[in-house]
PDB file of C-alpha atoms in Angstrom:
ATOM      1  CA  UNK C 172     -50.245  23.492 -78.200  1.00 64.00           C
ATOM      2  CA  UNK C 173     -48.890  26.288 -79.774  1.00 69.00           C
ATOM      3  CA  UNK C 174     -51.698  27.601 -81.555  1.00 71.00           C
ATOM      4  CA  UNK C 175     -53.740  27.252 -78.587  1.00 75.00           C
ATOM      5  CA  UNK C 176     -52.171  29.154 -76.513  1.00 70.00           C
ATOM      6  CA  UNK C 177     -52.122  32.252 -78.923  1.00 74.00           C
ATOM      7  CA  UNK C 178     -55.601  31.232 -79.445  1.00 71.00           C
ATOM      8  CA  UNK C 179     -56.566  31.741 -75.702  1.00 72.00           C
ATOM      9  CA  UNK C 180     -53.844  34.930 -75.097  1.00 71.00           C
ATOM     10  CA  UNK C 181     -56.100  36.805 -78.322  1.00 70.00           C
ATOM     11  CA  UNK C 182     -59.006  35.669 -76.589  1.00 73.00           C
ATOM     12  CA  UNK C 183     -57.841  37.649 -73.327  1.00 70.00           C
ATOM     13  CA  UNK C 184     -56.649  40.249 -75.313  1.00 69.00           C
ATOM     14  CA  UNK C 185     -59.770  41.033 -76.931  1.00 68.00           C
ATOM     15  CA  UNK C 186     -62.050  40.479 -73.897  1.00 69.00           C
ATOM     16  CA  UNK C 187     -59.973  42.685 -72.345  1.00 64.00           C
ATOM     17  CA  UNK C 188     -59.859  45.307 -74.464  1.00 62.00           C
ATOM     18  CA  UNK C 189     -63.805  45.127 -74.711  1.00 60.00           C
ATOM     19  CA  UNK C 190     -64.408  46.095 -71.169  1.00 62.00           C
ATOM     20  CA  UNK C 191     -64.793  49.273 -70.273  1.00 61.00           C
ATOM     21  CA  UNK C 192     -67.961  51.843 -68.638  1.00 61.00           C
ATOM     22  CA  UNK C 193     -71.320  51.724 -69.777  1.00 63.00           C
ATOM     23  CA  UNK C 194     -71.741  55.192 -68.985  1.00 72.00           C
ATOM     24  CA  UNK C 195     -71.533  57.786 -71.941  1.00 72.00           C
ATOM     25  CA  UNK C 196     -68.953  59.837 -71.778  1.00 68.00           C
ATOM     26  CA  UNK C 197     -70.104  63.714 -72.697  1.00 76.00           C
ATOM     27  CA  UNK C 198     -67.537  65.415 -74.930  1.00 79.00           C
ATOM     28  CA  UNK C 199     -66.954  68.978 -73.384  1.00 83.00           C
ATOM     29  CA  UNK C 200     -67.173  71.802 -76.273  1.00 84.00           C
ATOM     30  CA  UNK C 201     -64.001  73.330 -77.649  1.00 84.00           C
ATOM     31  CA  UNK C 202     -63.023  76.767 -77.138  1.00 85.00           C
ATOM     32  CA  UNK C 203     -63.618  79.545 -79.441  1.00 90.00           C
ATOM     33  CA  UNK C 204     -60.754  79.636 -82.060  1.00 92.00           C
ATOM     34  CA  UNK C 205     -58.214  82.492 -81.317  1.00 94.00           C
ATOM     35  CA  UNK C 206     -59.194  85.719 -83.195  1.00 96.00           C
ATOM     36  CA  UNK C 207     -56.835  88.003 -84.054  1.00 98.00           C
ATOM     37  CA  UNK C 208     -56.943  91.795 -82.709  1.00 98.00           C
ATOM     38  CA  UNK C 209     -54.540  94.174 -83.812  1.00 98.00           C
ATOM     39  CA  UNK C 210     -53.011  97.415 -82.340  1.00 98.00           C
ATOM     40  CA  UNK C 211     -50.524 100.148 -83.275  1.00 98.00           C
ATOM     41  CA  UNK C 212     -48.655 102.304 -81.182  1.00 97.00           C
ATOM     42  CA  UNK C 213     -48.565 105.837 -82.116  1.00 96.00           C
ATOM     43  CA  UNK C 214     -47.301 109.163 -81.097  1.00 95.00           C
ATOM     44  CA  UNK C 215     -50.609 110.426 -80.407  1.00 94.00           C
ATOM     45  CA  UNK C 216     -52.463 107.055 -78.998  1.00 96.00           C
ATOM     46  CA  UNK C 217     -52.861 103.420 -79.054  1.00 97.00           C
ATOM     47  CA  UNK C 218     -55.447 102.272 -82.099  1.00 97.00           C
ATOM     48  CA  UNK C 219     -57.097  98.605 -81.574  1.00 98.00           C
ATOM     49  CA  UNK C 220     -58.950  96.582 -84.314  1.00 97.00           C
ATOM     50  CA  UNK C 221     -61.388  95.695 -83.617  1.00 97.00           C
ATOM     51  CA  UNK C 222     -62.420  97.540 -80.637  1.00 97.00           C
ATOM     52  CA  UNK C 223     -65.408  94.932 -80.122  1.00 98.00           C
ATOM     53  CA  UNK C 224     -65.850  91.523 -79.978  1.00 97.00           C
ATOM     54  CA  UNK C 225     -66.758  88.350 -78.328  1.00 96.00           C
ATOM     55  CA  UNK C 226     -65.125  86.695 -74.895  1.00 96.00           C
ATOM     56  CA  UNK C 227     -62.398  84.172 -75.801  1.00 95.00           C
ATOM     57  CA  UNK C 228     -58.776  83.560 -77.025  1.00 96.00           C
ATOM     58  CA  UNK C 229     -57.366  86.444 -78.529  1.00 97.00           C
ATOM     59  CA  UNK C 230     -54.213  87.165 -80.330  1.00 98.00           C
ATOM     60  CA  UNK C 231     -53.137  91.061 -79.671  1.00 98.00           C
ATOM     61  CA  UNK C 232     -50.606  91.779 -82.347  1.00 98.00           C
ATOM     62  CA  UNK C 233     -48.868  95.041 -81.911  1.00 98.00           C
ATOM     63  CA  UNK C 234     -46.906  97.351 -84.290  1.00 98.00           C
ATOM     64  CA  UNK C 235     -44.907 100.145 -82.379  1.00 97.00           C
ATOM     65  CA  UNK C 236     -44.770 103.161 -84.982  1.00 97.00           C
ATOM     66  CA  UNK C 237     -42.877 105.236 -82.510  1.00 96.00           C
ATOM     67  CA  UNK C 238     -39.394 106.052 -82.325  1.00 95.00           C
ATOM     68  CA  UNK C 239     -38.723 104.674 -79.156  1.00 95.00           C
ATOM     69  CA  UNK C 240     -39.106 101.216 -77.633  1.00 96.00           C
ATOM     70  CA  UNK C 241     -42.404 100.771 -75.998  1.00 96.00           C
ATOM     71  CA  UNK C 242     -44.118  98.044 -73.624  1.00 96.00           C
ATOM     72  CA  UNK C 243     -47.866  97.262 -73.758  1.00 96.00           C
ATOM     73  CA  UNK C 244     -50.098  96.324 -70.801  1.00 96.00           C
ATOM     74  CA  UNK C 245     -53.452  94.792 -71.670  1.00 96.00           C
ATOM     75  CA  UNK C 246     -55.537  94.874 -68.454  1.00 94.00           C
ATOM     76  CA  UNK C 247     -58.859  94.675 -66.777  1.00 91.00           C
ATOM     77  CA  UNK C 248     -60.836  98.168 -66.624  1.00 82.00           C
ATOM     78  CA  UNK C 249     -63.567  96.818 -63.634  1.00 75.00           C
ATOM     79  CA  UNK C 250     -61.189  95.230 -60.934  1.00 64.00           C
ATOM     80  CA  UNK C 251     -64.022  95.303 -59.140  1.00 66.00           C
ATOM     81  CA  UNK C 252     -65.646  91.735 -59.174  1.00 64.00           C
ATOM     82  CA  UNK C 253     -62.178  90.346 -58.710  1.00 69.00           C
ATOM     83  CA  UNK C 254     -58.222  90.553 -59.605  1.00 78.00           C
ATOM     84  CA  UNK C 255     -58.785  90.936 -63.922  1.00 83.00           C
ATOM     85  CA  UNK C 256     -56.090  90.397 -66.060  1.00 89.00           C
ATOM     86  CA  UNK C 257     -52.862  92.293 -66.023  1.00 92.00           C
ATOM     87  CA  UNK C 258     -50.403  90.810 -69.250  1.00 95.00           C
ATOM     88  CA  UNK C 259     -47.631  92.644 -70.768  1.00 95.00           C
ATOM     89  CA  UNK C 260     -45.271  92.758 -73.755  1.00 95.00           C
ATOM     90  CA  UNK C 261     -41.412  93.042 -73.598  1.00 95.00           C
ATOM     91  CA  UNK C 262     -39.525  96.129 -75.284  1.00 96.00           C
ATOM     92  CA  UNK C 263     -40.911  96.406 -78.587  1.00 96.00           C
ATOM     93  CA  UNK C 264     -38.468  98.342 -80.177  1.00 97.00           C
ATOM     94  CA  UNK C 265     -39.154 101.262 -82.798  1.00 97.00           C
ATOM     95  CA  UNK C 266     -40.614  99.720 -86.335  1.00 96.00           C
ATOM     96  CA  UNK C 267     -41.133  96.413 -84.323  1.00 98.00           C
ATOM     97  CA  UNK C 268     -44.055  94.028 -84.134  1.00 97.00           C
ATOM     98  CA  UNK C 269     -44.757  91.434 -80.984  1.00 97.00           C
ATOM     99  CA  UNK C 270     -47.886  89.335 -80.107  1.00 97.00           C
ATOM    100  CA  UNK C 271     -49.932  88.749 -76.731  1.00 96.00           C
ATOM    101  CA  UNK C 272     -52.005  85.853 -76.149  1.00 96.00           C
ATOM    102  CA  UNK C 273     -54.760  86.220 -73.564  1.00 95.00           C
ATOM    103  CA  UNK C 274     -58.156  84.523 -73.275  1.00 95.00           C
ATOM    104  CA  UNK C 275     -60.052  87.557 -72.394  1.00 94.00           C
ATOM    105  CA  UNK C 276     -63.643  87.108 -70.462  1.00 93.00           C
ATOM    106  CA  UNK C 277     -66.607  89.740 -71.032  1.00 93.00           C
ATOM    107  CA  UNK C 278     -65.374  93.245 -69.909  1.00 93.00           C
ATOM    108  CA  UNK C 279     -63.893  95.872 -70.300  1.00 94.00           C
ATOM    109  CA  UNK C 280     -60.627  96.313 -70.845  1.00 96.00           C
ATOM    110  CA  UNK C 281     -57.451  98.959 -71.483  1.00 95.00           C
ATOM    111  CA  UNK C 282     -54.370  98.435 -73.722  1.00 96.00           C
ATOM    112  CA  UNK C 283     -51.885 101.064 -72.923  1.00 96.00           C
ATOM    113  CA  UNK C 284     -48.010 102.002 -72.865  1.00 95.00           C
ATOM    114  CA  UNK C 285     -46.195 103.144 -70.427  1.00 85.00           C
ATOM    115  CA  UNK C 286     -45.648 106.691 -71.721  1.00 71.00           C
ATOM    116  CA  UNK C 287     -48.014 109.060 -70.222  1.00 78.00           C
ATOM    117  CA  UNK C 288     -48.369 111.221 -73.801  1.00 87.00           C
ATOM    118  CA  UNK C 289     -49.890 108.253 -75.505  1.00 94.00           C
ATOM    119  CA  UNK C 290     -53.157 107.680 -75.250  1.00 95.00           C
ATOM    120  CA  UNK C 291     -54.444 104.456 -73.998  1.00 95.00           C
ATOM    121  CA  UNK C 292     -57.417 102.285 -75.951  1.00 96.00           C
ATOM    122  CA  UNK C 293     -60.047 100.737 -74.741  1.00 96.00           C
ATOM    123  CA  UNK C 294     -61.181  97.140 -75.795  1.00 96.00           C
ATOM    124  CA  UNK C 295     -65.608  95.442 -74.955  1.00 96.00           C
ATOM    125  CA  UNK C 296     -65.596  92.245 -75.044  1.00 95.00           C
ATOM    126  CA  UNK C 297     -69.058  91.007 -75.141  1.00 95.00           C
ATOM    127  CA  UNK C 298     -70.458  87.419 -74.210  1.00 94.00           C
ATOM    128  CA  UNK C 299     -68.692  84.380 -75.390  1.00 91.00           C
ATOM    129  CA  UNK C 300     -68.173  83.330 -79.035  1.00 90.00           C
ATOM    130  CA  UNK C 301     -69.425  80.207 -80.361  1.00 87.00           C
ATOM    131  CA  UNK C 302     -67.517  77.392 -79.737  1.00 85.00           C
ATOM    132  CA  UNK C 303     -64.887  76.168 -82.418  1.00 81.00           C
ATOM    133  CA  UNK C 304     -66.411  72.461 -82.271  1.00 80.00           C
ATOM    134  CA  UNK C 305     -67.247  72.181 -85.160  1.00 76.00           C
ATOM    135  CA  UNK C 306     -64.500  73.781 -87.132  1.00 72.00           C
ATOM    136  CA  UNK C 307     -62.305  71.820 -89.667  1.00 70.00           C
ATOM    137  CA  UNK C 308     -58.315  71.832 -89.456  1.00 69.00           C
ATOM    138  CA  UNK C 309     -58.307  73.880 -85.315  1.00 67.00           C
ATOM    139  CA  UNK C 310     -55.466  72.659 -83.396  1.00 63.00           C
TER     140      UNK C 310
END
């Protein structure tokens, strides 16, 4: 009696767990994988790296060689088609680094400080970059 009765539950169990839709389910693509864009603060400007590349994920890593504490602002150029993108660091102090992530569409677009002597910089971003589908080891 026993054994039939974990016969038939196993039997459920495994019909069960065949059923499902017979429609195929379409994976949607990965992003691009994050790139990594750097910046440095100056007394005489902001200095990007690089100043051109493809819409996606971005890492902006900033270095603030001044000697006081500066905040960056990485925003749209065009507002023009709609609201852009308006993100911002905290204090980075003197000698300090700290990191903005954005996923940045095709534009133009202006990474500044808040000091009116130092020059701003100006980031294209071009059409979108492949899609990281395909790449081993991407979180």
């Amino acid at each position: 009696m026993r054994r039939t009765a974990t016969a038939l539950a196993a039997t459920v169990l495994l019909t069960a767990a065949g059923c499902g839709d017979d429609e195929d389910y379409a994976n949607e693509e990965r992003p691009p994988a994050p790139i990594v864009v750097t910046a440095a603060i100056t007394p005489s400007g902001v200095a990007v790296s690089p100043e051109k590349f493809g819409a996606g994920p971005i890492n902006l890593i900033v270095t603030n060689q001044t000697e006081t504490s500066q905040q960056v602002t990485l925003e749209t150029r065009d507002t023009s088609s709609g609201p852009g993108i308006t993100q911002r660091t905290g204090p980075i102090n003197p000698r300090d680094t700290a990191t903005l992530k954005a996923d940045v569409p095709s534009g133009s677009y202006r990474v500044s400080v808040g000091a009116g002597s130092i020059d701003a910089a100006t980031l294209e971003v071009g059409a979108e970059r492949p899609s990281a589908q395909n790449e081993l080891l991407q979180p």
